């Protein structure tokens, strides 16, 4: 295997605009080839922003960070073999048009990778005669995954793309991705909020909070209890770890709210709400 990290970021800070707080703050990341890393964090932790930057979809100043994949700058010397799959794809009007799935896949070169494409069609239970504008969100997601994975990749960046899949298709897909990664030494960075069935998938896990790593990518071994304060467990699940980390995130945020450092969320119990519907709507 290459001595170079498959994915690397040094001192990465990113803001969407000049008047908002940074979405990422001094992020440092180094993932070896063949690793499979699960990104864990609450909504707004910065997971999607990080993945989009690594995919070259958001530009970062050269003075602010060094971001590379396969040793190459993702913005100015883009590496080949990088696939990014995110949730926004299914909302694109193009993929909601009246086009048959077989024609859609052929239009992006599916015929060049027929064996791999056909294997994914079986795994994802896709009907080549589907019309894209007539299928459900979950079915459209399956087409996206076939479209994105049928060309062999070296680095795969996944942002919540299994959320619409039923549990059987998701399990088959994860088994395919794990086997593909192991056989070809390919690298996966996967942000998700669904941890069932993932226990044996990752080689590493990482915890993000407010745009930075609380726990940088760390080797995952479910037989170790270092991730949890519950000492009587002999084996833990990824779900156990994610649940504890997210509870810690919530407690940390509530503490900052009490200190006035974060806007308070939830109900405003000191607010007077009109009970008369006419007054309410006029307001």
Short mmCIF file of N, CA and C in Angstrom, two decimals, residues 87-246:
data_model
loop_
_atom_site.label_atom_id
_atom_site.label_comp_id
_atom_site.label_asym_id
_atom_site.label_seq_id
_atom_site.Cartn_x
_atom_site.Cartn_y
_atom_site.Cartn_z
N UNK A 87 -26.94 13.63 -0.43
CA UNK A 87 -28.40 13.56 -0.48
C UNK A 87 -29.01 14.51 -1.50
N UNK A 88 -28.27 15.55 -1.90
CA UNK A 88 -28.85 16.56 -2.78
C UNK A 88 -29.13 16.03 -4.19
N UNK A 89 -28.49 14.94 -4.56
CA UNK A 89 -28.62 14.39 -5.92
C UNK A 89 -30.08 14.11 -6.27
N UNK A 90 -30.81 13.53 -5.35
CA UNK A 90 -32.18 13.10 -5.63
C UNK A 90 -33.12 14.28 -5.87
N UNK A 91 -32.71 15.49 -5.49
CA UNK A 91 -33.56 16.67 -5.70
C UNK A 91 -33.27 17.37 -7.02
N UNK A 92 -32.25 16.91 -7.74
CA UNK A 92 -31.91 17.52 -9.02
C UNK A 92 -33.03 17.28 -10.03
N UNK A 93 -33.54 18.34 -10.67
CA UNK A 93 -34.63 18.15 -11.64
C UNK A 93 -34.27 17.19 -12.77
N UNK A 94 -33.01 17.12 -13.13
CA UNK A 94 -32.59 16.25 -14.23
C UNK A 94 -32.91 14.79 -13.92
N UNK A 95 -32.66 14.37 -12.67
CA UNK A 95 -32.88 12.97 -12.32
C UNK A 95 -34.32 12.70 -11.91
N UNK A 96 -35.16 13.71 -12.01
CA UNK A 96 -36.59 13.53 -11.76
C UNK A 96 -37.39 13.64 -13.06
N UNK A 97 -36.68 13.66 -14.18
CA UNK A 97 -37.35 13.76 -15.47
C UNK A 97 -37.81 12.41 -15.97
N UNK A 98 -38.51 12.42 -17.09
CA UNK A 98 -39.04 11.18 -17.68
C UNK A 98 -37.94 10.52 -18.50
N UNK A 99 -37.08 9.80 -17.79
CA UNK A 99 -36.00 9.06 -18.44
C UNK A 99 -35.98 7.66 -17.85
N UNK A 100 -35.80 6.67 -18.71
CA UNK A 100 -35.76 5.28 -18.26
C UNK A 100 -34.41 5.00 -17.62
N UNK A 101 -34.41 4.21 -16.54
CA UNK A 101 -33.18 3.95 -15.78
C UNK A 101 -32.08 3.38 -16.67
N UNK A 102 -32.42 2.46 -17.56
CA UNK A 102 -31.40 1.85 -18.42
C UNK A 102 -30.73 2.90 -19.30
N UNK A 103 -31.52 3.82 -19.85
CA UNK A 103 -30.96 4.88 -20.68
C UNK A 103 -30.13 5.84 -19.85
N UNK A 104 -30.59 6.12 -18.64
CA UNK A 104 -29.85 7.02 -17.76
C UNK A 104 -28.47 6.45 -17.42
N UNK A 105 -28.43 5.18 -17.05
CA UNK A 105 -27.15 4.57 -16.69
C UNK A 105 -26.23 4.47 -17.90
N UNK A 106 -26.78 4.15 -19.07
CA UNK A 106 -25.95 4.09 -20.29
C UNK A 106 -25.40 5.46 -20.65
N UNK A 107 -26.18 6.51 -20.36
CA UNK A 107 -25.74 7.87 -20.71
C UNK A 107 -24.52 8.32 -19.92
N UNK A 108 -24.29 7.69 -18.79
CA UNK A 108 -23.12 8.02 -17.97
C UNK A 108 -22.07 6.90 -18.02
N UNK A 109 -22.17 6.04 -19.03
CA UNK A 109 -21.11 5.06 -19.26
C UNK A 109 -21.29 3.72 -18.59
N UNK A 110 -22.52 3.39 -18.21
CA UNK A 110 -22.73 2.12 -17.53
C UNK A 110 -22.35 0.92 -18.37
N UNK A 111 -22.49 1.04 -19.68
CA UNK A 111 -22.15 -0.07 -20.58
C UNK A 111 -20.66 -0.40 -20.54
N UNK A 112 -19.83 0.54 -20.09
CA UNK A 112 -18.39 0.29 -20.00
C UNK A 112 -18.04 -0.57 -18.79
N UNK A 113 -18.93 -0.65 -17.83
CA UNK A 113 -18.68 -1.38 -16.58
C UNK A 113 -19.84 -2.33 -16.34
N UNK A 114 -20.20 -3.09 -17.37
CA UNK A 114 -21.44 -3.87 -17.34
C UNK A 114 -21.46 -4.88 -16.19
N UNK A 115 -20.36 -5.59 -15.97
CA UNK A 115 -20.37 -6.62 -14.92
C UNK A 115 -20.59 -6.00 -13.54
N UNK A 116 -19.88 -4.92 -13.26
CA UNK A 116 -20.04 -4.26 -11.97
C UNK A 116 -21.40 -3.60 -11.87
N UNK A 117 -21.85 -2.98 -12.96
CA UNK A 117 -23.18 -2.36 -12.96
C UNK A 117 -24.26 -3.40 -12.68
N UNK A 118 -24.17 -4.55 -13.35
CA UNK A 118 -25.18 -5.59 -13.17
C UNK A 118 -25.18 -6.13 -11.75
N UNK A 119 -23.99 -6.25 -11.16
CA UNK A 119 -23.90 -6.71 -9.76
C UNK A 119 -24.61 -5.72 -8.83
N UNK A 120 -24.41 -4.43 -9.07
CA UNK A 120 -25.06 -3.41 -8.24
C UNK A 120 -26.57 -3.36 -8.49
N UNK A 121 -26.99 -3.58 -9.73
CA UNK A 121 -28.42 -3.62 -10.02
C UNK A 121 -29.11 -4.73 -9.22
N UNK A 122 -28.42 -5.88 -9.08
CA UNK A 122 -28.97 -6.99 -8.29
C UNK A 122 -28.99 -6.65 -6.80
N UNK A 123 -27.88 -6.09 -6.30
CA UNK A 123 -27.79 -5.74 -4.87
C UNK A 123 -28.86 -4.72 -4.49
N UNK A 124 -29.00 -3.70 -5.34
CA UNK A 124 -29.90 -2.58 -5.03
C UNK A 124 -31.33 -2.82 -5.51
N UNK A 125 -31.54 -3.96 -6.18
CA UNK A 125 -32.89 -4.36 -6.60
C UNK A 125 -33.52 -3.27 -7.48
N UNK A 126 -32.75 -2.86 -8.50
CA UNK A 126 -33.19 -1.79 -9.41
C UNK A 126 -33.80 -2.40 -10.67
N UNK A 127 -34.91 -1.85 -11.11
CA UNK A 127 -35.57 -2.27 -12.35
C UNK A 127 -35.11 -1.32 -13.46
N UNK A 128 -34.47 -1.86 -14.49
CA UNK A 128 -33.96 -1.04 -15.57
C UNK A 128 -35.07 -0.34 -16.36
N UNK A 129 -36.31 -0.81 -16.23
CA UNK A 129 -37.45 -0.21 -16.94
C UNK A 129 -38.15 0.89 -16.13
N UNK A 130 -37.67 1.13 -14.89
CA UNK A 130 -38.25 2.24 -14.13
C UNK A 130 -38.10 3.55 -14.91
N UNK A 131 -39.08 4.44 -14.74
CA UNK A 131 -38.97 5.82 -15.22
C UNK A 131 -38.65 6.70 -14.02
N UNK A 132 -37.63 7.51 -14.15
CA UNK A 132 -37.11 8.25 -12.99
C UNK A 132 -38.16 9.15 -12.35
N UNK A 133 -39.10 9.68 -13.12
CA UNK A 133 -40.08 10.60 -12.55
C UNK A 133 -41.24 9.87 -11.86
N UNK A 134 -41.29 8.54 -11.98
CA UNK A 134 -42.41 7.78 -11.42
C UNK A 134 -42.02 6.98 -10.17
N UNK A 135 -40.76 6.97 -9.81
CA UNK A 135 -40.32 6.11 -8.71
C UNK A 135 -40.24 6.88 -7.40
N UNK A 136 -40.15 6.13 -6.29
CA UNK A 136 -40.10 6.74 -4.96
C UNK A 136 -38.71 7.30 -4.68
N UNK A 137 -38.60 8.07 -3.59
CA UNK A 137 -37.30 8.60 -3.19
C UNK A 137 -36.30 7.48 -2.90
N UNK A 138 -36.79 6.41 -2.25
CA UNK A 138 -35.90 5.28 -1.95
C UNK A 138 -35.42 4.59 -3.21
N UNK A 139 -36.30 4.44 -4.19
CA UNK A 139 -35.91 3.82 -5.46
C UNK A 139 -34.96 4.72 -6.23
N UNK A 140 -35.22 6.02 -6.18
CA UNK A 140 -34.31 6.97 -6.83
C UNK A 140 -32.94 6.94 -6.17
N UNK A 141 -32.91 6.75 -4.87
CA UNK A 141 -31.63 6.65 -4.16
C UNK A 141 -30.86 5.41 -4.61
N UNK A 142 -31.56 4.32 -4.85
CA UNK A 142 -30.90 3.10 -5.33
C UNK A 142 -30.26 3.33 -6.69
N UNK A 143 -30.96 4.06 -7.54
CA UNK A 143 -30.40 4.37 -8.86
C UNK A 143 -29.15 5.23 -8.70
N UNK A 144 -29.21 6.21 -7.79
CA UNK A 144 -28.03 7.04 -7.55
C UNK A 144 -26.83 6.21 -7.12
N UNK A 145 -27.05 5.27 -6.23
CA UNK A 145 -25.95 4.44 -5.74
C UNK A 145 -25.38 3.57 -6.85
N UNK A 146 -26.23 3.03 -7.68
CA UNK A 146 -25.74 2.25 -8.83
C UNK A 146 -24.94 3.15 -9.76
N UNK A 147 -25.48 4.33 -10.04
CA UNK A 147 -24.82 5.32 -10.89
C UNK A 147 -23.44 5.70 -10.33
N UNK A 148 -23.37 5.93 -9.02
CA UNK A 148 -22.13 6.40 -8.41
C UNK A 148 -21.09 5.33 -8.16
N UNK A 149 -21.54 4.08 -8.00
CA UNK A 149 -20.61 3.02 -7.59
C UNK A 149 -20.21 2.09 -8.73
N UNK A 150 -20.84 2.20 -9.88
CA UNK A 150 -20.54 1.23 -10.95
C UNK A 150 -19.17 1.45 -11.57
N UNK A 151 -18.62 2.66 -11.46
CA UNK A 151 -17.24 2.91 -11.87
C UNK A 151 -16.36 2.69 -10.64
N UNK A 152 -15.36 1.80 -10.70
CA UNK A 152 -14.52 1.53 -9.52
C UNK A 152 -13.89 2.82 -8.99
N UNK A 153 -13.91 2.96 -7.68
CA UNK A 153 -13.41 4.17 -7.02
C UNK A 153 -12.23 3.80 -6.12
N UNK A 154 -11.38 4.78 -5.89
CA UNK A 154 -10.27 4.63 -4.93
C UNK A 154 -10.63 5.23 -3.58
N UNK A 155 -11.38 6.34 -3.62
CA UNK A 155 -11.83 7.01 -2.41
C UNK A 155 -13.32 7.29 -2.56
N UNK A 156 -14.09 6.86 -1.58
CA UNK A 156 -15.55 7.02 -1.60
C UNK A 156 -15.97 7.89 -0.43
N UNK A 157 -16.65 9.00 -0.73
CA UNK A 157 -17.15 9.93 0.27
C UNK A 157 -18.67 9.84 0.28
N UNK A 158 -19.22 9.38 1.40
CA UNK A 158 -20.67 9.13 1.50
C UNK A 158 -21.28 10.04 2.55
N UNK A 159 -22.33 10.76 2.17
CA UNK A 159 -23.01 11.65 3.10
C UNK A 159 -24.48 11.25 3.21
N UNK A 160 -24.79 10.37 4.16
CA UNK A 160 -26.17 10.00 4.49
C UNK A 160 -26.95 9.40 3.33
N UNK A 161 -26.29 8.72 2.42
CA UNK A 161 -26.99 8.25 1.23
C UNK A 161 -27.75 6.94 1.44
N UNK A 162 -27.64 6.32 2.59
CA UNK A 162 -28.39 5.09 2.84
C UNK A 162 -29.67 5.33 3.62
N UNK A 163 -29.98 6.59 3.90
CA UNK A 163 -31.12 6.90 4.78
C UNK A 163 -32.45 6.46 4.18
N UNK A 164 -32.56 6.42 2.85
CA UNK A 164 -33.84 6.07 2.21
C UNK A 164 -33.97 4.58 1.91
N UNK A 165 -32.93 3.80 2.21
CA UNK A 165 -32.95 2.39 1.84
C UNK A 165 -33.62 1.54 2.91
N UNK A 166 -34.30 0.47 2.48
CA UNK A 166 -34.82 -0.47 3.47
C UNK A 166 -33.65 -1.26 4.06
N UNK A 167 -33.88 -1.91 5.18
CA UNK A 167 -32.79 -2.50 5.95
C UNK A 167 -32.09 -3.62 5.18
N UNK A 168 -32.81 -4.37 4.36
CA UNK A 168 -32.19 -5.46 3.61
C UNK A 168 -31.26 -4.94 2.53
N UNK A 169 -31.73 -3.98 1.75
CA UNK A 169 -30.89 -3.41 0.69
C UNK A 169 -29.67 -2.71 1.29
N UNK A 170 -29.90 -2.01 2.40
CA UNK A 170 -28.78 -1.32 3.05
C UNK A 170 -27.73 -2.31 3.52
N UNK A 171 -28.15 -3.42 4.09
CA UNK A 171 -27.20 -4.43 4.57
C UNK A 171 -26.41 -5.04 3.41
N UNK A 172 -27.10 -5.35 2.32
CA UNK A 172 -26.41 -5.90 1.15
C UNK A 172 -25.41 -4.89 0.59
N UNK A 173 -25.80 -3.61 0.57
CA UNK A 173 -24.91 -2.59 0.04
C UNK A 173 -23.66 -2.43 0.91
N UNK A 174 -23.85 -2.40 2.24
CA UNK A 174 -22.70 -2.26 3.14
C UNK A 174 -21.75 -3.44 3.02
N UNK A 175 -22.29 -4.63 2.85
CA UNK A 175 -21.43 -5.81 2.65
C UNK A 175 -20.64 -5.68 1.35
N UNK A 176 -21.29 -5.17 0.30
CA UNK A 176 -20.59 -4.95 -0.97
C UNK A 176 -19.47 -3.93 -0.81
N UNK A 177 -19.76 -2.82 -0.13
CA UNK A 177 -18.76 -1.77 0.03
C UNK A 177 -17.56 -2.26 0.86
N UNK A 178 -17.85 -3.01 1.91
CA UNK A 178 -16.76 -3.53 2.74
C UNK A 178 -15.87 -4.48 1.94
N UNK A 179 -16.48 -5.39 1.20
CA UNK A 179 -15.72 -6.35 0.40
C UNK A 179 -14.93 -5.62 -0.68
N UNK A 180 -15.54 -4.64 -1.32
CA UNK A 180 -14.87 -3.88 -2.37
C UNK A 180 -13.66 -3.14 -1.80
N UNK A 181 -13.83 -2.55 -0.63
CA UNK A 181 -12.73 -1.84 0.03
C UNK A 181 -11.59 -2.79 0.37
N UNK A 182 -11.92 -3.95 0.91
CA UNK A 182 -10.89 -4.92 1.31
C UNK A 182 -10.15 -5.48 0.10
N UNK A 183 -10.88 -5.78 -0.97
CA UNK A 183 -10.25 -6.42 -2.12
C UNK A 183 -9.40 -5.45 -2.93
N UNK A 184 -9.78 -4.19 -2.98
CA UNK A 184 -9.06 -3.24 -3.83
C UNK A 184 -8.26 -2.21 -3.05
N UNK A 185 -8.28 -2.31 -1.71
CA UNK A 185 -7.56 -1.34 -0.90
C UNK A 185 -8.12 0.07 -1.03
N UNK A 186 -9.43 0.16 -1.28
CA UNK A 186 -10.07 1.46 -1.47
C UNK A 186 -10.54 2.02 -0.12
N UNK A 187 -10.71 3.33 -0.08
CA UNK A 187 -10.94 4.05 1.18
C UNK A 187 -12.35 4.63 1.21
N UNK A 188 -12.99 4.55 2.38
CA UNK A 188 -14.36 5.06 2.54
C UNK A 188 -14.40 6.00 3.75
N UNK A 189 -15.02 7.16 3.55
CA UNK A 189 -15.34 8.08 4.64
C UNK A 189 -16.84 8.31 4.58
N UNK A 190 -17.54 7.93 5.64
CA UNK A 190 -19.00 7.79 5.61
C UNK A 190 -19.61 8.51 6.81
N UNK A 191 -20.42 9.54 6.52
CA UNK A 191 -21.17 10.23 7.57
C UNK A 191 -22.59 9.68 7.59
N UNK A 192 -23.03 9.28 8.77
CA UNK A 192 -24.37 8.70 8.89
C UNK A 192 -24.92 8.92 10.29
N UNK A 193 -26.26 8.84 10.38
CA UNK A 193 -26.94 8.86 11.68
C UNK A 193 -27.59 7.51 11.96
N UNK A 194 -27.36 6.53 11.10
CA UNK A 194 -27.94 5.21 11.27
C UNK A 194 -26.81 4.23 11.57
N UNK A 195 -26.81 3.66 12.77
CA UNK A 195 -25.67 2.85 13.21
C UNK A 195 -25.99 1.36 13.33
N UNK A 196 -27.24 1.01 13.17
CA UNK A 196 -27.60 -0.41 13.19
C UNK A 196 -26.91 -1.13 12.03
N UNK A 197 -26.34 -2.29 12.32
CA UNK A 197 -25.71 -3.09 11.28
C UNK A 197 -24.35 -2.61 10.84
N UNK A 198 -23.79 -1.61 11.54
CA UNK A 198 -22.50 -1.05 11.14
C UNK A 198 -21.34 -1.54 12.00
N UNK A 199 -21.61 -2.38 12.96
CA UNK A 199 -20.59 -2.71 13.95
C UNK A 199 -19.31 -3.28 13.35
N UNK A 200 -19.46 -4.10 12.32
CA UNK A 200 -18.30 -4.75 11.72
C UNK A 200 -17.83 -4.05 10.44
N UNK A 201 -18.40 -2.90 10.15
CA UNK A 201 -18.05 -2.21 8.90
C UNK A 201 -16.79 -1.35 9.00
N UNK A 202 -16.67 -0.47 10.00
CA UNK A 202 -15.55 0.48 9.98
C UNK A 202 -14.23 -0.10 10.48
N UNK A 203 -13.15 0.48 9.99
CA UNK A 203 -11.82 0.26 10.57
C UNK A 203 -11.52 1.38 11.57
N UNK A 204 -12.15 2.56 11.36
CA UNK A 204 -11.94 3.73 12.21
C UNK A 204 -13.28 4.41 12.47
N UNK A 205 -13.38 5.13 13.59
CA UNK A 205 -14.52 6.00 13.85
C UNK A 205 -13.99 7.34 14.33
N UNK A 206 -14.79 8.39 14.11
CA UNK A 206 -14.39 9.74 14.51
C UNK A 206 -15.61 10.51 14.98
N UNK A 207 -15.37 11.46 15.88
CA UNK A 207 -16.46 12.22 16.51
C UNK A 207 -16.24 13.71 16.24
N UNK A 208 -17.21 14.35 15.57
CA UNK A 208 -17.15 15.78 15.31
C UNK A 208 -18.17 16.52 16.16
N UNK A 209 -17.77 17.72 16.59
CA UNK A 209 -18.68 18.59 17.35
C UNK A 209 -18.32 20.04 17.03
N UNK A 210 -19.33 20.82 16.62
CA UNK A 210 -19.13 22.24 16.32
C UNK A 210 -17.94 22.49 15.39
N UNK A 211 -17.80 21.65 14.37
CA UNK A 211 -16.83 21.91 13.33
C UNK A 211 -15.41 21.45 13.59
N UNK A 212 -15.21 20.64 14.61
CA UNK A 212 -13.88 20.14 14.88
C UNK A 212 -13.96 18.72 15.42
N UNK A 213 -12.84 18.05 15.49
CA UNK A 213 -12.83 16.68 15.99
C UNK A 213 -12.69 16.66 17.51
N UNK A 214 -13.65 16.05 18.18
CA UNK A 214 -13.50 15.75 19.60
C UNK A 214 -12.66 14.49 19.74
N UNK A 215 -12.97 13.50 18.91
CA UNK A 215 -12.17 12.28 18.79
C UNK A 215 -11.75 12.14 17.34
N UNK A 216 -10.47 12.32 17.03
CA UNK A 216 -10.04 12.16 15.63
C UNK A 216 -10.18 10.71 15.21
N UNK A 217 -10.06 10.42 13.92
CA UNK A 217 -10.19 9.04 13.47
C UNK A 217 -9.34 8.08 14.30
N UNK A 218 -10.02 7.12 14.92
CA UNK A 218 -9.40 6.19 15.87
C UNK A 218 -9.78 4.77 15.47
N UNK A 219 -8.83 3.87 15.58
CA UNK A 219 -9.09 2.48 15.20
C UNK A 219 -10.27 1.93 16.00
N UNK A 220 -11.20 1.30 15.31
CA UNK A 220 -12.42 0.78 15.93
C UNK A 220 -12.25 -0.70 16.25
N UNK A 221 -12.46 -1.01 17.51
CA UNK A 221 -12.47 -2.39 17.97
C UNK A 221 -13.58 -2.53 19.00
N UNK A 222 -14.68 -3.21 18.64
CA UNK A 222 -15.82 -3.30 19.56
C UNK A 222 -15.51 -4.04 20.86
N UNK A 223 -14.37 -4.71 20.93
CA UNK A 223 -14.00 -5.42 22.15
C UNK A 223 -13.27 -4.51 23.14
N UNK A 224 -12.97 -3.28 22.72
CA UNK A 224 -12.36 -2.32 23.63
C UNK A 224 -13.44 -1.43 24.22
N UNK A 225 -13.30 -1.05 25.46
CA UNK A 225 -14.30 -0.20 26.11
C UNK A 225 -13.79 1.21 26.34
N UNK A 226 -12.70 1.59 25.69
CA UNK A 226 -12.14 2.91 25.94
C UNK A 226 -13.06 4.05 25.47
N UNK A 227 -14.02 3.73 24.58
CA UNK A 227 -14.90 4.76 24.07
C UNK A 227 -16.01 5.10 25.05
N UNK A 228 -16.26 4.23 26.03
CA UNK A 228 -17.39 4.42 26.92
C UNK A 228 -16.95 4.51 28.38
N UNK A 229 -17.76 5.26 29.14
CA UNK A 229 -17.49 5.34 30.58
C UNK A 229 -18.17 4.20 31.33
N UNK A 230 -18.93 3.36 30.61
CA UNK A 230 -19.59 2.21 31.23
C UNK A 230 -18.58 1.08 31.30
N UNK A 231 -18.06 0.80 32.46
CA UNK A 231 -16.92 -0.11 32.58
C UNK A 231 -17.30 -1.59 32.64
N UNK A 232 -18.58 -1.89 32.83
CA UNK A 232 -18.94 -3.30 32.99
C UNK A 232 -19.27 -3.98 31.67
N UNK A 233 -19.06 -3.28 30.55
CA UNK A 233 -19.32 -3.89 29.25
C UNK A 233 -18.09 -4.63 28.75
N UNK A 234 -18.28 -5.86 28.28
CA UNK A 234 -17.17 -6.61 27.69
C UNK A 234 -17.13 -6.41 26.17
N UNK A 235 -18.25 -6.00 25.59
CA UNK A 235 -18.30 -5.69 24.17
C UNK A 235 -19.30 -4.57 23.96
N UNK A 236 -18.96 -3.65 23.09
CA UNK A 236 -19.83 -2.52 22.83
C UNK A 236 -20.19 -2.50 21.35
N UNK A 237 -21.25 -1.78 21.05
CA UNK A 237 -21.64 -1.61 19.66
C UNK A 237 -21.34 -0.17 19.24
N UNK A 238 -21.30 0.02 17.94
CA UNK A 238 -21.12 1.37 17.42
C UNK A 238 -22.29 2.26 17.84
N UNK A 239 -23.47 1.66 17.93
CA UNK A 239 -24.64 2.40 18.40
C UNK A 239 -24.41 2.92 19.83
N UNK A 240 -23.83 2.08 20.71
CA UNK A 240 -23.55 2.50 22.09
C UNK A 240 -22.63 3.72 22.11
N UNK A 241 -21.59 3.65 21.30
CA UNK A 241 -20.61 4.75 21.27
C UNK A 241 -21.25 6.02 20.73
N UNK A 242 -21.98 5.88 19.61
CA UNK A 242 -22.62 7.05 19.00
C UNK A 242 -23.61 7.69 19.97
N UNK A 243 -24.39 6.87 20.67
CA UNK A 243 -25.38 7.39 21.60
C UNK A 243 -24.70 8.17 22.73
N UNK A 244 -23.62 7.64 23.27
CA UNK A 244 -22.93 8.36 24.35
C UNK A 244 -22.32 9.65 23.84
N UNK A 245 -21.67 9.60 22.68
CA UNK A 245 -21.06 10.81 22.14
C UNK A 245 -22.10 11.89 21.87
N UNK A 246 -23.26 11.51 21.34
CA UNK A 246 -24.29 12.49 21.05
C UNK A 246 -24.91 13.06 22.33
#
